[in-house]
Tab-separated table of C-alpha atoms and ligand atoms in Angstrom:
chain	number	residue	atom	x	y	z
A	1	MET	CA	143.796	101.125	100.631
A	2	GLU	CA	145.377	98.133	102.286
A	3	TRP	CA	146.365	98.460	105.910
A	4	LYS	CA	149.116	96.958	108.009
A	5	ASN	CA	146.952	97.148	111.164
A	6	ARG	CA	143.289	96.461	111.599
A	7	GLU	CA	141.196	97.873	114.486
A	8	GLY	CA	138.423	95.626	115.832
A	9	TYR	CA	134.730	96.414	116.216
A	10	PRO	CA	134.047	98.652	119.310
A	11	ASP	CA	132.710	96.806	122.378
A	12	ASN	CA	129.329	98.519	122.160
A	13	PHE	CA	128.774	97.638	118.482
A	14	LEU	CA	125.142	96.635	117.957
A	15	TRP	CA	125.062	93.234	116.263
A	16	GLY	CA	121.616	92.568	114.968
A	17	ALA	CA	119.165	91.130	112.493
A	18	ALA	CA	116.067	92.526	110.804
A	19	THR	CA	112.583	91.713	109.570
A	20	SER	CA	109.476	93.652	108.585
A	21	SER	CA	105.927	93.200	109.732
A	22	PHE	CA	104.163	92.218	106.525
A	23	GLN	CA	106.940	89.806	105.604
A	24	ILE	CA	106.831	87.748	108.875
A	25	GLU	CA	103.714	88.398	110.951
A	26	GLY	CA	100.878	86.894	108.962
A	27	ALA	CA	97.544	87.346	110.734
A	28	THR	CA	96.712	89.986	108.166
A	29	THR	CA	93.156	90.563	109.455
A	30	ALA	CA	93.469	89.227	113.004
A	31	ASP	CA	92.525	91.163	116.117
A	32	GLY	CA	91.145	94.154	114.241
A	33	LYS	CA	94.060	94.797	111.822
A	34	GLY	CA	93.147	96.867	108.755
A	35	LEU	CA	94.375	96.122	105.244
A	36	SER	CA	97.520	97.639	103.833
A	37	VAL	CA	98.343	98.285	100.194
A	38	ILE	CA	100.683	95.290	100.389
A	39	ASP	CA	97.838	93.017	101.615
A	40	VAL	CA	95.782	94.078	98.622
A	41	MET	CA	98.667	93.780	96.162
A	42	GLU	CA	99.903	90.390	97.360
A	43	LYS	CA	96.435	88.962	97.271
A	44	LYS	CA	96.179	89.904	93.623
A	45	ALA	CA	99.659	88.606	92.782
A	46	ASP	CA	98.822	85.244	94.384
A	47	ILE	CA	102.396	83.848	94.244
A	48	THR	CA	102.479	82.708	97.833
A	49	ASP	CA	100.235	82.255	100.868
A	50	PHE	CA	101.049	85.697	102.263
A	51	SER	CA	98.271	85.857	104.873
A	52	VAL	CA	100.290	83.580	107.151
A	53	ALA	CA	103.862	84.622	106.188
A	54	SER	CA	106.117	83.177	108.863
A	55	ASP	CA	103.249	83.308	111.414
A	56	HIS	CA	105.376	85.406	113.740
A	57	TYR	CA	102.204	86.901	115.179
A	58	HIS	CA	101.483	83.570	116.829
A	59	HIS	CA	105.148	82.516	117.459
A	60	MET	CA	106.493	85.792	118.839
A	61	GLU	CA	107.798	84.456	122.194
A	62	GLU	CA	109.480	81.486	120.540
A	63	ASP	CA	111.080	83.711	117.900
A	64	VAL	CA	112.410	86.208	120.420
A	65	ALA	CA	113.876	83.338	122.502
A	66	LEU	CA	115.769	82.287	119.356
A	67	MET	CA	117.050	85.844	118.909
A	68	ALA	CA	118.349	85.707	122.444
A	69	GLU	CA	120.043	82.338	121.732
A	70	LEU	CA	121.694	83.908	118.687
A	71	GLY	CA	123.026	86.652	120.968
A	72	LEU	CA	121.416	89.621	119.178
A	73	LYS	CA	122.105	93.037	120.699
A	74	ILE	CA	119.542	94.743	118.472
A	75	TYR	CA	116.521	93.598	116.529
A	76	ARG	CA	115.046	95.620	113.763
A	77	PHE	CA	111.302	95.055	113.113
A	78	SER	CA	108.529	97.179	111.741
A	79	ILE	CA	105.179	98.116	113.251
A	80	ALA	CA	102.241	97.501	110.989
A	81	TRP	CA	100.501	100.895	110.842
A	82	THR	CA	97.196	99.073	110.213
A	83	ARG	CA	97.427	97.066	113.421
A	84	ILE	CA	97.548	100.344	115.411
A	85	PHE	CA	95.213	102.433	113.222
A	86	PRO	CA	93.191	99.974	111.063
A	87	GLU	CA	91.944	102.926	108.956
A	88	GLY	CA	95.294	104.698	108.911
A	89	ASN	CA	93.864	107.481	111.136
A	90	GLY	CA	91.084	107.798	113.673
A	91	GLU	CA	90.259	104.893	115.997
A	92	ILE	CA	93.158	103.082	117.725
A	93	ASN	CA	93.101	99.257	117.831
A	94	GLN	CA	94.182	98.309	121.340
A	95	LYS	CA	94.918	94.710	120.444
A	96	GLY	CA	97.510	95.863	117.900
A	97	VAL	CA	99.135	98.111	120.544
A	98	ASP	CA	99.153	95.145	122.980
A	99	PHE	CA	101.006	92.942	120.467
A	100	TYR	CA	103.855	95.413	120.042
A	101	ASN	CA	103.982	96.094	123.802
A	102	ARG	CA	104.437	92.353	124.327
A	103	LEU	CA	107.109	92.147	121.632
A	104	ILE	CA	109.081	95.124	122.974
A	105	ASP	CA	108.828	93.789	126.594
A	106	THR	CA	110.003	90.349	125.513
A	107	LEU	CA	112.986	91.875	123.686
A	108	LYS	CA	113.848	93.932	126.742
A	109	LYS	CA	113.590	90.865	128.956
A	110	TYR	CA	116.478	89.416	126.943
A	111	ASP	CA	118.421	92.741	126.741
A	112	ILE	CA	117.840	93.084	123.038
A	113	GLU	CA	117.553	96.693	121.881
A	114	PRO	CA	114.422	97.274	119.703
A	115	LEU	CA	115.008	99.202	116.480
A	116	VAL	CA	111.574	100.131	115.178
A	117	THR	CA	110.689	100.875	111.568
A	118	MET	CA	107.518	102.952	111.672
A	119	TYR	CA	106.556	102.174	108.069
A	120	HIS	CA	107.957	99.464	105.820
A	121	PHE	CA	105.958	99.470	102.569
A	122	ASP	CA	102.609	98.460	104.223
A	123	TYR	CA	100.763	101.770	103.893
A	124	PRO	CA	97.113	101.723	105.025
A	125	GLN	CA	94.813	100.977	102.081
A	126	ALA	CA	92.068	103.047	103.758
A	127	LEU	CA	94.151	106.249	103.363
A	128	VAL	CA	94.474	105.605	99.637
A	129	GLU	CA	90.716	105.218	99.531
A	130	GLN	CA	90.054	108.289	101.746
A	131	TYR	CA	92.240	110.783	99.820
A	132	GLY	CA	94.799	109.058	97.584
A	133	GLY	CA	97.386	108.423	100.254
A	134	TRP	CA	100.894	109.913	99.920
A	135	ILE	CA	100.024	111.929	96.862
A	136	SER	CA	97.845	114.150	99.020
A	137	ARG	CA	99.245	116.572	101.597
A	138	GLN	CA	96.804	115.209	104.131
A	139	SER	CA	99.145	112.173	104.308
A	140	ILE	CA	101.703	114.306	106.204
A	141	ASP	CA	99.287	114.900	109.134
A	142	ASP	CA	98.258	111.259	109.354
A	143	TYR	CA	101.808	109.934	109.259
A	144	HIS	CA	102.814	112.461	111.909
A	145	SER	CA	99.885	111.534	114.199
A	146	TYR	CA	100.725	107.877	113.849
A	147	ALA	CA	104.443	108.465	114.607
A	148	ALA	CA	103.634	110.728	117.589
A	149	PHE	CA	101.371	107.967	118.994
A	150	LEU	CA	104.241	105.444	118.625
A	151	PHE	CA	106.709	107.766	120.443
A	152	LYS	CA	104.241	108.294	123.294
A	153	THR	CA	103.287	104.661	123.618
A	154	PHE	CA	106.636	102.832	123.067
A	155	GLY	CA	109.198	105.628	123.510
A	156	ASP	CA	109.856	104.686	127.161
A	157	ARG	CA	111.520	101.471	125.872
A	158	VAL	CA	112.530	102.199	122.244
A	159	LYS	CA	115.566	104.383	121.533
A	160	TYR	CA	116.139	103.782	117.826
A	161	TRP	CA	113.528	104.718	115.195
A	162	LEU	CA	113.492	104.340	111.428
A	163	THR	CA	111.006	106.645	109.758
A	164	ILE	CA	110.335	105.256	106.295
A	165	ASN	CA	111.868	102.190	104.738
A	166	GLU	CA	113.263	102.619	101.217
A	167	GLN	CA	111.290	105.641	100.201
A	168	ASP	CA	112.814	105.541	96.706
A	169	HIS	CA	111.343	102.030	96.202
A	170	VAL	CA	107.958	103.109	97.484
A	171	ILE	CA	107.743	105.797	94.832
A	172	ARG	CA	109.058	103.688	91.983
A	173	PHE	CA	106.789	100.707	92.652
A	174	SER	CA	103.558	102.637	92.222
A	175	SER	CA	101.497	99.771	93.679
A	176	ARG	CA	103.264	100.426	96.990
A	177	LEU	CA	101.680	103.899	96.891
A	178	GLY	CA	98.359	102.237	96.110
A	179	ILE	CA	98.435	103.650	92.569
A	180	THR	CA	97.125	101.175	90.032
A	181	GLU	CA	96.214	103.340	87.031
A	182	GLY	CA	98.077	105.712	84.748
A	183	SER	CA	101.029	105.821	82.378
A	184	TYR	CA	104.606	105.419	83.576
A	185	ILE	CA	105.223	109.201	83.311
A	186	GLU	CA	102.114	110.004	85.314
A	187	LYS	CA	103.076	107.483	87.972
A	188	MET	CA	106.604	108.897	88.141
A	189	TRP	CA	105.284	112.430	88.604
A	190	LEU	CA	102.887	111.289	91.356
A	191	GLY	CA	105.775	109.392	92.830
A	192	TYR	CA	107.903	112.482	93.151
A	193	GLN	CA	105.025	114.394	94.718
A	194	ALA	CA	104.609	111.529	97.213
A	195	ASN	CA	108.390	111.637	97.741
A	196	HIS	CA	108.182	115.311	98.682
A	197	HIS	CA	105.353	114.665	101.117
A	198	MET	CA	107.328	111.874	102.671
A	199	CYS	CA	110.299	114.218	103.217
A	200	VAL	CA	108.130	116.863	104.827
A	201	ALA	CA	106.405	114.218	106.951
A	202	THR	CA	109.760	112.797	108.039
A	203	ALA	CA	111.006	116.290	109.052
A	204	ARG	CA	107.852	116.894	111.071
A	205	VAL	CA	108.268	113.570	112.838
A	206	ILE	CA	111.926	114.309	113.635
A	207	GLU	CA	110.887	117.764	114.986
A	208	THR	CA	108.363	116.056	117.256
A	209	PHE	CA	110.952	113.478	118.346
A	210	HIS	CA	113.135	116.325	119.594
A	211	ARG	CA	110.220	118.311	121.063
A	212	LEU	CA	109.139	115.325	123.147
A	213	GLY	CA	112.702	115.024	124.426
A	214	MET	CA	113.080	111.507	123.132
A	215	LYS	CA	116.456	109.909	123.789
A	216	GLY	CA	118.170	107.937	121.045
A	217	LYS	CA	118.374	108.295	117.289
A	218	ILE	CA	116.033	108.627	114.338
A	219	GLY	CA	116.397	108.534	110.578
A	220	PRO	CA	115.324	106.855	107.368
A	221	ALA	CA	116.336	103.463	106.057
A	222	VAL	CA	117.518	103.954	102.508
A	223	SER	CA	118.348	101.402	99.852
A	224	TYR	CA	121.779	102.022	98.410
A	225	SER	CA	123.506	100.182	95.611
A	226	TRP	CA	127.017	101.391	94.865
A	227	ILE	CA	127.296	102.266	91.137
A	228	HIS	CA	130.510	101.564	89.305
A	229	PRO	CA	131.414	103.022	85.917
A	230	SER	CA	131.583	100.302	83.277
A	231	SER	CA	134.984	101.567	82.015
A	232	SER	CA	137.500	104.324	82.479
A	233	ASN	CA	135.834	106.273	79.617
A	234	PRO	CA	134.852	109.624	81.221
A	235	ALA	CA	131.382	109.248	79.697
A	236	ASP	CA	130.838	106.069	81.681
A	237	VAL	CA	132.184	107.677	84.839
A	238	LEU	CA	129.708	110.535	84.406
A	239	ALA	CA	126.949	107.994	83.791
A	240	SER	CA	127.726	106.264	87.072
A	241	LYS	CA	127.771	109.559	88.981
A	242	ASP	CA	124.443	110.633	87.470
A	243	ALA	CA	122.860	107.197	88.112
A	244	ALA	CA	123.966	107.493	91.768
A	245	LEU	CA	122.325	110.899	91.945
A	246	ILE	CA	119.017	109.829	90.461
A	247	LYS	CA	118.802	106.482	92.174
A	248	ASN	CA	120.363	107.174	95.578
A	249	ASN	CA	121.807	110.501	96.511
A	250	TYR	CA	118.868	112.796	95.670
A	251	LEU	CA	117.015	111.384	98.626
A	252	LEU	CA	119.664	111.787	101.264
A	253	ASP	CA	120.482	115.254	99.910
A	254	LEU	CA	116.829	116.055	100.695
A	255	HIS	CA	116.718	114.454	104.131
A	256	CYS	CA	120.151	115.497	105.367
A	257	LYS	CA	120.795	118.831	103.626
A	258	GLY	CA	117.236	119.922	102.813
A	259	ILE	CA	118.027	120.506	99.155
A	260	TYR	CA	116.958	119.428	95.701
A	261	SER	CA	120.427	119.600	94.142
A	262	LYS	CA	120.558	121.701	91.009
A	263	ALA	CA	121.241	118.765	88.660
A	264	PHE	CA	118.453	116.718	90.181
A	265	TRP	CA	115.910	119.568	89.944
A	266	LYS	CA	116.802	120.057	86.301
A	267	TYR	CA	116.329	116.357	85.714
A	268	LEU	CA	112.813	116.603	87.265
A	269	GLU	CA	111.946	119.672	85.254
A	270	GLU	CA	112.940	118.168	81.895
A	271	ARG	CA	110.620	115.215	82.537
A	272	ASN	CA	107.783	117.213	84.042
A	273	TYR	CA	108.187	115.395	87.344
A	274	THR	CA	108.629	118.465	89.587
A	275	PRO	CA	106.558	118.291	92.794
A	276	LYS	CA	104.589	121.120	94.254
A	277	ILE	CA	106.503	122.564	97.225
A	278	ASN	CA	104.725	124.693	99.824
A	279	GLU	CA	106.245	127.692	101.511
A	280	GLY	CA	108.206	126.594	104.576
A	281	ASP	CA	108.703	122.960	103.445
A	282	MET	CA	112.344	123.245	102.640
A	283	GLU	CA	113.094	125.204	105.777
A	284	LEU	CA	111.358	122.558	107.911
A	285	ILE	CA	113.364	119.770	106.261
A	286	ARG	CA	116.657	121.702	106.588
A	287	GLN	CA	116.052	122.267	110.289
A	288	ASN	CA	115.249	118.626	111.023
A	289	PRO	CA	117.873	116.329	109.581
A	290	PRO	CA	118.031	112.697	110.709
A	291	THR	CA	120.362	111.767	113.532
A	292	MET	CA	121.198	108.426	111.999
A	293	ILE	CA	120.994	106.870	108.530
A	294	GLY	CA	119.884	103.242	108.043
A	295	VAL	CA	121.566	101.639	105.060
A	296	ASN	CA	120.045	98.718	103.202
A	297	TYR	CA	122.751	97.193	100.964
A	298	TYR	CA	122.570	94.039	98.924
A	299	TYR	CA	124.510	94.541	95.641
A	300	SER	CA	126.293	97.031	93.466
A	301	GLU	CA	125.406	98.034	89.918
A	302	THR	CA	127.487	99.074	86.936
A	303	ALA	CA	126.526	101.911	84.644
A	304	GLU	CA	127.554	102.885	81.118
A	305	ALA	CA	126.745	105.994	79.155
A	306	PHE	CA	123.482	105.792	77.193
A	307	SER	CA	123.162	108.592	74.601
A	308	ALA	CA	119.763	109.954	73.681
A	309	ASN	CA	118.787	109.505	70.058
A	310	ASP	CA	115.650	109.554	67.886
A	311	LYS	CA	114.630	106.154	69.028
A	312	HIS	CA	115.369	106.780	72.643
A	313	PRO	CA	114.916	110.509	73.308
A	314	ILE	CA	115.702	112.109	76.687
A	315	GLY	CA	113.154	110.750	79.165
A	316	TYR	CA	112.972	107.322	77.483
A	317	HIS	CA	112.956	104.492	79.975
A	318	LYS	CA	112.273	100.813	80.066
A	319	GLU	CA	109.006	99.917	81.685
A	320	THR	CA	110.818	98.247	84.612
A	321	PRO	CA	110.084	98.635	88.307
A	322	LEU	CA	113.417	100.307	88.993
A	323	PRO	CA	115.119	102.333	86.309
A	324	THR	CA	117.743	100.231	84.619
A	325	ALA	CA	118.199	102.781	81.813
A	326	GLU	CA	117.373	106.389	81.084
A	327	ALA	CA	118.266	107.754	77.656
A	328	GLY	CA	120.707	110.603	77.886
A	329	ILE	CA	122.004	109.435	81.266
A	330	PHE	CA	122.903	105.792	81.966
A	331	LYS	CA	122.256	102.102	81.326
A	332	ILE	CA	122.877	99.445	83.985
A	333	ILE	CA	124.869	96.562	82.599
A	334	LYS	CA	126.220	93.284	83.954
A	335	ASN	CA	129.559	93.475	85.704
A	336	PRO	CA	131.835	90.639	84.446
A	337	GLN	CA	134.022	90.949	87.570
A	338	LEU	CA	131.315	90.015	90.018
A	339	PRO	CA	129.464	86.834	90.896
A	340	ALA	CA	125.666	87.083	91.282
A	341	THR	CA	122.915	85.523	93.328
A	342	ASP	CA	120.267	83.223	91.807
A	343	TRP	CA	118.253	86.398	91.222
A	344	GLY	CA	121.134	88.138	89.408
A	345	TRP	CA	122.030	90.528	92.259
A	346	GLU	CA	125.776	91.115	91.899
A	347	ILE	CA	127.707	90.279	95.064
A	348	ASP	CA	130.124	93.078	95.888
A	349	PRO	CA	131.334	93.390	99.483
A	350	ALA	CA	133.753	96.202	98.605
A	351	GLY	CA	130.704	98.084	97.284
A	352	LEU	CA	129.453	98.237	100.861
A	353	ARG	CA	132.730	99.695	102.026
A	354	LEU	CA	132.545	102.286	99.285
A	355	THR	CA	128.929	103.070	100.236
A	356	LEU	CA	129.667	103.569	103.897
A	357	ARG	CA	132.629	105.823	103.208
A	358	GLU	CA	130.676	107.821	100.627
A	359	LEU	CA	127.650	108.330	102.911
A	360	TYR	CA	129.698	109.292	105.904
A	361	GLU	CA	131.881	111.686	103.893
A	362	ARG	CA	128.818	113.318	102.312
A	363	TYR	CA	126.609	113.691	105.378
A	364	GLU	CA	128.662	113.052	108.552
A	365	ILE	CA	125.685	111.345	110.234
A	366	PRO	CA	126.160	108.080	112.152
A	367	LEU	CA	125.253	105.022	110.111
A	368	ILE	CA	123.631	101.660	110.895
A	369	ILE	CA	123.339	98.883	108.370
A	370	THR	CA	119.644	98.042	108.522
A	371	GLU	CA	119.611	95.287	105.815
A	372	ASN	CA	122.312	93.142	104.206
A	373	GLY	CA	121.982	89.524	103.180
A	374	ILE	CA	121.559	87.001	100.425
A	375	GLY	CA	118.306	85.528	99.090
A	376	ALA	CA	118.727	81.871	98.050
A	377	TYR	CA	116.912	78.612	97.405
A	378	ASP	CA	117.824	76.996	100.754
A	379	LYS	CA	117.368	73.273	101.032
A	380	LEU	CA	116.087	71.541	104.075
A	381	GLU	CA	117.936	68.205	104.390
A	382	ALA	CA	117.200	65.166	106.482
A	383	GLY	CA	117.712	65.728	110.231
A	384	ASP	CA	116.660	69.368	110.029
A	385	VAL	CA	119.879	70.611	108.445
A	386	VAL	CA	120.283	73.607	106.147
A	387	GLN	CA	123.824	73.987	104.795
A	388	ASP	CA	123.854	77.623	103.797
A	389	ASP	CA	127.562	78.096	103.364
A	390	TYR	CA	126.909	80.641	100.561
A	391	ARG	CA	125.176	82.843	103.196
A	392	ILE	CA	128.094	82.568	105.587
A	393	ASP	CA	130.474	83.469	102.767
A	394	TYR	CA	128.340	86.503	101.749
A	395	LEU	CA	127.928	87.816	105.263
A	396	GLN	CA	131.530	87.211	106.270
A	397	LYS	CA	132.897	89.208	103.346
A	398	HIS	CA	130.458	92.076	103.902
A	399	ILE	CA	131.188	92.252	107.645
A	400	GLN	CA	134.921	92.386	106.902
A	401	GLN	CA	134.349	95.347	104.619
A	402	ILE	CA	132.257	97.236	107.183
A	403	GLN	CA	135.109	96.945	109.653
A	404	LEU	CA	137.536	98.316	107.064
A	405	ALA	CA	135.204	101.220	106.270
A	406	MET	CA	135.048	102.002	109.971
A	407	ASN	CA	138.829	101.866	110.216
A	408	GLU	CA	138.801	104.459	107.426
A	409	GLY	CA	136.582	106.813	109.402
A	410	ALA	CA	132.989	105.844	108.608
A	411	GLU	CA	130.971	106.027	111.807
A	412	VAL	CA	128.895	102.848	111.902
A	413	PHE	CA	127.286	101.773	115.170
A	414	GLY	CA	125.387	98.633	114.239
A	415	TYR	CA	124.720	95.900	111.717
A	416	CYS	CA	121.346	94.209	111.086
A	417	ALA	CA	121.616	91.206	108.734
A	418	TRP	CA	118.587	90.559	106.574
A	419	SER	CA	116.945	88.611	107.857
A	420	PHE	CA	116.546	87.037	111.271
A	421	MET	CA	114.182	84.364	109.988
A	422	ASP	CA	112.882	83.298	106.583
A	423	LEU	CA	110.157	85.653	105.385
A	424	VAL	CA	108.065	86.365	102.396
A	425	SER	CA	110.405	88.160	100.007
A	426	ALA	CA	109.109	91.565	98.956
A	427	ARG	CA	109.110	90.463	95.308
A	428	ASN	CA	109.639	86.665	95.102
A	429	GLY	CA	107.552	84.867	97.667
A	430	MET	CA	108.848	82.210	100.063
A	431	GLN	CA	111.204	80.494	97.621
A	432	LYS	CA	113.800	83.301	98.127
A	433	ARG	CA	114.979	82.731	101.689
A	434	TYR	CA	117.111	85.123	103.678
A	435	GLY	CA	117.028	83.963	107.295
A	436	PHE	CA	119.297	82.450	109.928
A	437	VAL	CA	116.196	80.486	110.931
A	438	TYR	CA	114.384	78.297	108.388
A	439	ILE	CA	110.607	78.398	108.420
A	440	ASN	CA	109.191	75.063	107.385
A	441	ARG	CA	106.638	75.996	104.771
A	442	GLU	CA	106.465	76.350	100.982
A	443	GLU	CA	104.566	78.925	98.894
A	444	PHE	CA	101.119	77.395	99.476
A	445	ASP	CA	101.821	74.310	101.588
A	446	LEU	CA	102.123	75.737	105.084
A	447	LYS	CA	103.385	72.480	106.596
A	448	ASP	CA	104.105	72.897	110.354
A	449	LEU	CA	105.870	76.336	110.261
A	450	ARG	CA	108.589	74.781	112.410
A	451	ARG	CA	111.632	76.979	113.246
A	452	ILE	CA	114.933	75.345	112.276
A	453	LYS	CA	118.378	76.847	112.902
A	454	LYS	CA	120.477	76.944	109.709
A	455	LYS	CA	124.274	76.500	109.674
A	456	SER	CA	124.567	80.287	109.357
A	457	PHE	CA	122.755	80.671	112.725
A	458	ASN	CA	125.636	79.057	114.615
A	459	TRP	CA	128.212	80.936	112.546
A	460	TYR	CA	126.578	84.358	113.237
A	461	LYS	CA	126.272	83.478	116.907
A	462	GLU	CA	130.069	83.042	116.987
A	463	VAL	CA	130.554	86.305	115.069
A	464	ILE	CA	128.557	88.133	117.778
A	465	ARG	CA	130.274	86.276	120.622
A	466	SER	CA	133.697	87.175	119.241
A	467	ASN	CA	132.634	90.801	118.515
A	468	GLY	CA	133.325	90.308	114.835
A	469	GLU	CA	136.730	88.639	115.059
A	470	LYS	CA	135.192	85.383	113.693
A	471	VAL	CA	134.854	86.927	110.222
A	472	TRP	CA	138.636	86.993	109.863
A	473	LYS	CA	138.990	83.301	110.650
A	474	ASN	CA	137.881	80.291	108.615
B	501	BG6	C1	114.500	95.626	100.640
B	501	BG6	C2	113.323	95.604	101.529
B	501	BG6	O1	114.072	96.245	99.425
B	501	BG6	O2	114.994	94.445	100.143
B	501	BG6	C3	112.984	94.257	102.090
B	501	BG6	O3	113.396	96.593	102.527
B	501	BG6	C4	113.169	93.178	101.063
B	501	BG6	O4	111.638	94.331	102.546
B	501	BG6	C5	114.663	93.161	100.718
B	501	BG6	O5	112.790	91.924	101.484
B	501	BG6	C6	115.010	92.129	99.671
B	501	BG6	O6	114.206	92.217	98.518
B	501	BG6	P1	113.369	90.961	98.051
B	501	BG6	O7	112.543	91.487	96.928
B	501	BG6	O8	114.392	89.954	97.595
B	501	BG6	O9	112.565	90.487	99.219
């Protein structure tokens, strides 16, 4: 719809930016930290010097001062589980606790609300070695003990908590579960078992959050790509709906409604992916829905129908990290209407508006955008200048669409751009930069790790100062 009148952002809207521990902190073994599956995986991949990342561990005060200069109202960061419990369970590492206490206190000093992700891909390697990690039910207890410790230790200052970041990605990238062997099908089945355990674990953590009388909100951060049909052919429309179910909606149906929808369960059955569900699991999940949903949105996708045949029977898939095709359901194709980033992610601000409306209409739970941004090959020019106009353009158009979705009834209470500073991309090393702040290093040449404000830094500062009005002006 087009509107004659536009309502502005509410005064208490939480303007923010986000990062995650393994992507910025570095210091992967400092002060007693244990190894995570990401530490092990990145070491093998050897595409960047990951052990230093943006060296936030040693630049924390300077980085938070820059956040304050930017005017952030909220900062999303994750706690590295293995800094707190180096083995995933058992002994606590006080130095890790001290680091996050210092970070939270520094944020509070500047009136920046901390938004804590409890687990962002960096699962303790030791738990994989002890009992297989998320594929064992034991993982539920250990995640719950870790979360309860965080509530008791930081809950006096932290109001907003994200339980698990992008659970769907964790199960589809088997290395993030610590699984290195097995066929695609075996890995998918284990993935759905892990997914079930994560849902039960999340519900237990939410139950404890309420039992402890914690103030604030809690919920998962999900990745969501809006899925368009490739044409008005009803077969393509059905393909886009089914792709949305399998890639996105199944997970929030579980978290928010406590159900495996009938179509999704049948999908799991036909592929032999069904997880083992214990008595009481579904009831526990149903009784403990999230009180907020974090939305990570970068791009939309476009699906066309993909009929099963002899060559590609039902269950066929490409061996790709995220399903881009499943015979008998859908195939993701390029959308000729949309521009794309250097990594082929299709830029679609209206897709974010559609996403927010869809999620709020489906679940009626308050939303916060926990990631949104553009990865690019930024260039540092003479005089410490980074002219990232493409980032300003991307963010401006997305922030406009959020406001329109809110005008149309979606309850959104905050926005965290990805990312506050350059970080090691989850898949593409340091060359793919996202931040408002440039970190002066290359993949292996660590240079001086100097912090440099990009053009987008000053632009976003003005967006926050004007409570969003800046996005409607050139
Ligand atoms: C999300 C993750 O999947 O997307 C982030 O939560 C990640 O950790 C972001 O950085 C962008 O992906 P990538 O692979 O470009 O870093």
